[in-house]
PDB file of C-alpha atoms in Angstrom:
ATOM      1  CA  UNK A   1     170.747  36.013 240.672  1.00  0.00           C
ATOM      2  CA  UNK A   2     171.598  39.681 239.474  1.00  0.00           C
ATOM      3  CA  UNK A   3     171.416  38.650 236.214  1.00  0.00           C
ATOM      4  CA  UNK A   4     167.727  37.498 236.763  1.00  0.00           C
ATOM      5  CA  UNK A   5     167.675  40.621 239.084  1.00  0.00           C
ATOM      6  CA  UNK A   6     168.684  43.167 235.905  1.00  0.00           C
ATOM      7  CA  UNK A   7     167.174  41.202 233.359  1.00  0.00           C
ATOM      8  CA  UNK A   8     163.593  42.357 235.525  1.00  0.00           C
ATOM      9  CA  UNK A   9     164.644  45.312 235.818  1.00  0.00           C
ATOM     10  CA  UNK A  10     165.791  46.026 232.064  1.00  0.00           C
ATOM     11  CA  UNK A  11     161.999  45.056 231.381  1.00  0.00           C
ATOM     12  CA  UNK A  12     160.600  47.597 234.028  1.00  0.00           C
ATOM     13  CA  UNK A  13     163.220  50.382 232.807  1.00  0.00           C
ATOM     14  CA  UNK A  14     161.913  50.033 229.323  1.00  0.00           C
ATOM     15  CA  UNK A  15     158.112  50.194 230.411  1.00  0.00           C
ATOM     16  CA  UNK A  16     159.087  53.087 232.806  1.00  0.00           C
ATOM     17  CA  UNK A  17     161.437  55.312 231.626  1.00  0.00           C
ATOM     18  CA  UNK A  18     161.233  58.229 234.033  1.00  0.00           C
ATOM     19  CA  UNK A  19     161.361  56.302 237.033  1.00  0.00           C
ATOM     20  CA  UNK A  20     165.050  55.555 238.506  1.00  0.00           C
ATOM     21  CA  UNK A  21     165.030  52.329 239.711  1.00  0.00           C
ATOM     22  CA  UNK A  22     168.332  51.082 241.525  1.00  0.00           C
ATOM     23  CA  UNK A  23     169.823  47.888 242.431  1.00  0.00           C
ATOM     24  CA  UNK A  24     172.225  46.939 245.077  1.00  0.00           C
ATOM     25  CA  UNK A  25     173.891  43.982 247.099  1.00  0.00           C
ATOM     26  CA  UNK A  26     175.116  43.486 250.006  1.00  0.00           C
ATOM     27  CA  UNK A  27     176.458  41.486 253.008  1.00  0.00           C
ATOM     28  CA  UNK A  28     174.073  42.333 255.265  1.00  0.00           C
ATOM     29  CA  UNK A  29     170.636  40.337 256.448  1.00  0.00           C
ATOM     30  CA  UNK A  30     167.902  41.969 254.052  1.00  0.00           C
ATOM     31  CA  UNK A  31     165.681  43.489 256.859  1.00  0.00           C
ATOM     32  CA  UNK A  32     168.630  45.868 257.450  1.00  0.00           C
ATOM     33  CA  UNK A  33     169.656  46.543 253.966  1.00  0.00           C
ATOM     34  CA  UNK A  34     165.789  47.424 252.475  1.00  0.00           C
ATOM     35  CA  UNK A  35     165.483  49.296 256.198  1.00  0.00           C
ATOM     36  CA  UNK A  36     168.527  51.548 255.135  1.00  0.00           C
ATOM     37  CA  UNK A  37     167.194  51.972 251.967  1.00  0.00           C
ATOM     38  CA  UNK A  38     163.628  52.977 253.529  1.00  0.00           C
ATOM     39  CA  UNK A  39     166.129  56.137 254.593  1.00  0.00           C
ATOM     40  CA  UNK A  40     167.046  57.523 251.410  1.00  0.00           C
ATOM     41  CA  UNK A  41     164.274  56.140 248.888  1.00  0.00           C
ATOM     42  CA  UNK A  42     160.971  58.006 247.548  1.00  0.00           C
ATOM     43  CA  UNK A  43     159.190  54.413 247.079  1.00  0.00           C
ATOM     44  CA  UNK A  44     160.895  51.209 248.286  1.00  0.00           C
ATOM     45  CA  UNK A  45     158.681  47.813 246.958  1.00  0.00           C
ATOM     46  CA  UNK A  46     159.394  44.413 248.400  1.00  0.00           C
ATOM     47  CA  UNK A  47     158.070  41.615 246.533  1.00  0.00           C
ATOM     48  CA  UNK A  48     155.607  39.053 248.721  1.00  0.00           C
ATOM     49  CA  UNK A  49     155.543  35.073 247.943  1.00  0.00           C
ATOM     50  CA  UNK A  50     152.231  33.769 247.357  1.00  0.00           C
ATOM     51  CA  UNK A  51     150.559  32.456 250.602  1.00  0.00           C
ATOM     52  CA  UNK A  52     146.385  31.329 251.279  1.00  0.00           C
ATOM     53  CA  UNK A  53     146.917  33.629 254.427  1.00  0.00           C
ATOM     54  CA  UNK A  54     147.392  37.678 253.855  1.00  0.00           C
ATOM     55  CA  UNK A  55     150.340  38.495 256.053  1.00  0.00           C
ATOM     56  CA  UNK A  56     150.307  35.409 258.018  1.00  0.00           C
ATOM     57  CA  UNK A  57     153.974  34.131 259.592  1.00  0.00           C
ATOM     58  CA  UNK A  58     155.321  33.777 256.279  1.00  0.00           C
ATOM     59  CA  UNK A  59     155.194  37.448 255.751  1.00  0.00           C
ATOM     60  CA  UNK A  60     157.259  38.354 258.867  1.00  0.00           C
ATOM     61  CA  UNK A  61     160.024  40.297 256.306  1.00  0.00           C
ATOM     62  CA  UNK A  62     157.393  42.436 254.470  1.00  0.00           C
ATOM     63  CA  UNK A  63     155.769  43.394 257.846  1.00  0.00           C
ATOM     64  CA  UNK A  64     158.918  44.038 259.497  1.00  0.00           C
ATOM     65  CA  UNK A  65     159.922  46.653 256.818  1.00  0.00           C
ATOM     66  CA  UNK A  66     156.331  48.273 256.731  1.00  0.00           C
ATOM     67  CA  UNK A  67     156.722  49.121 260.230  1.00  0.00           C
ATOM     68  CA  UNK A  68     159.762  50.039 260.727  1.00  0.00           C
ATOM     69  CA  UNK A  69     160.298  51.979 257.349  1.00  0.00           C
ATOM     70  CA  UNK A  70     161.149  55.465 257.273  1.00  0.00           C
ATOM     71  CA  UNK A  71     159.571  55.974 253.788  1.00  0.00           C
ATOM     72  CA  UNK A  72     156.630  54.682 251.782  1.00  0.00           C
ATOM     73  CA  UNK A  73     156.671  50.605 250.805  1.00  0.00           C
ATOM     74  CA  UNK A  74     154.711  49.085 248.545  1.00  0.00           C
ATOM     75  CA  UNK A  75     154.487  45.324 248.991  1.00  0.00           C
ATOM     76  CA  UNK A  76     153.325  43.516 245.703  1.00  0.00           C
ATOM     77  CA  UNK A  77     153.083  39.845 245.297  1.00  0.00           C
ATOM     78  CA  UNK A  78     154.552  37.684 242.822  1.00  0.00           C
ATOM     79  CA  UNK A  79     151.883  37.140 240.818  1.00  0.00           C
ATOM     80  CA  UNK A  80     151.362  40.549 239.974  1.00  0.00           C
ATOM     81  CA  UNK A  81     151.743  41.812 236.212  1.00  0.00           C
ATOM     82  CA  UNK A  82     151.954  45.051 236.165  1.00  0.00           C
ATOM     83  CA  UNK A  83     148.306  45.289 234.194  1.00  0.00           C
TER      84      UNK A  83
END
């Protein structure tokens, strides 16, 4: 997985070269670690499955962080290119 994880990243560090763009694991459940992240971070973006219904039940994470964040989130869904 943080192969996968860098290997995106590598791409979107080429593309974007003045951005800073860091990666991190951890133990903890992921509400809490993007949540402590939303503390220190100028942008933090959480990626969003496909699903028929906008921010139905299956988006409980992505709405969790957005209102509980202490900075600005950007939720972008898989499908999205970059174009």
């Amino acid at each position: 997985v943080r192969a996968a994880i860098g290997e995106i990243l590598s791409g979107w560090r080429e593309k974007f070269p003045d951005v800073t763009m860091f990666e991190a694991y951890g133990r903890e459940y992921p509400e809490d670690a993007v949540l402590r992240a939303t503390e220190s971070a100028a942008l933090v973006i959480v990626g969003r499955s496909h699903h028929p219904m906008p921010f139905s039940l299956s988006h409980r994470f992505a709405s969790d962080v957005l209102k509980r964040a202490h900075s600005p989130v950007a939720v972008v869904p898989e499908s999205y290119t970059g174009a």
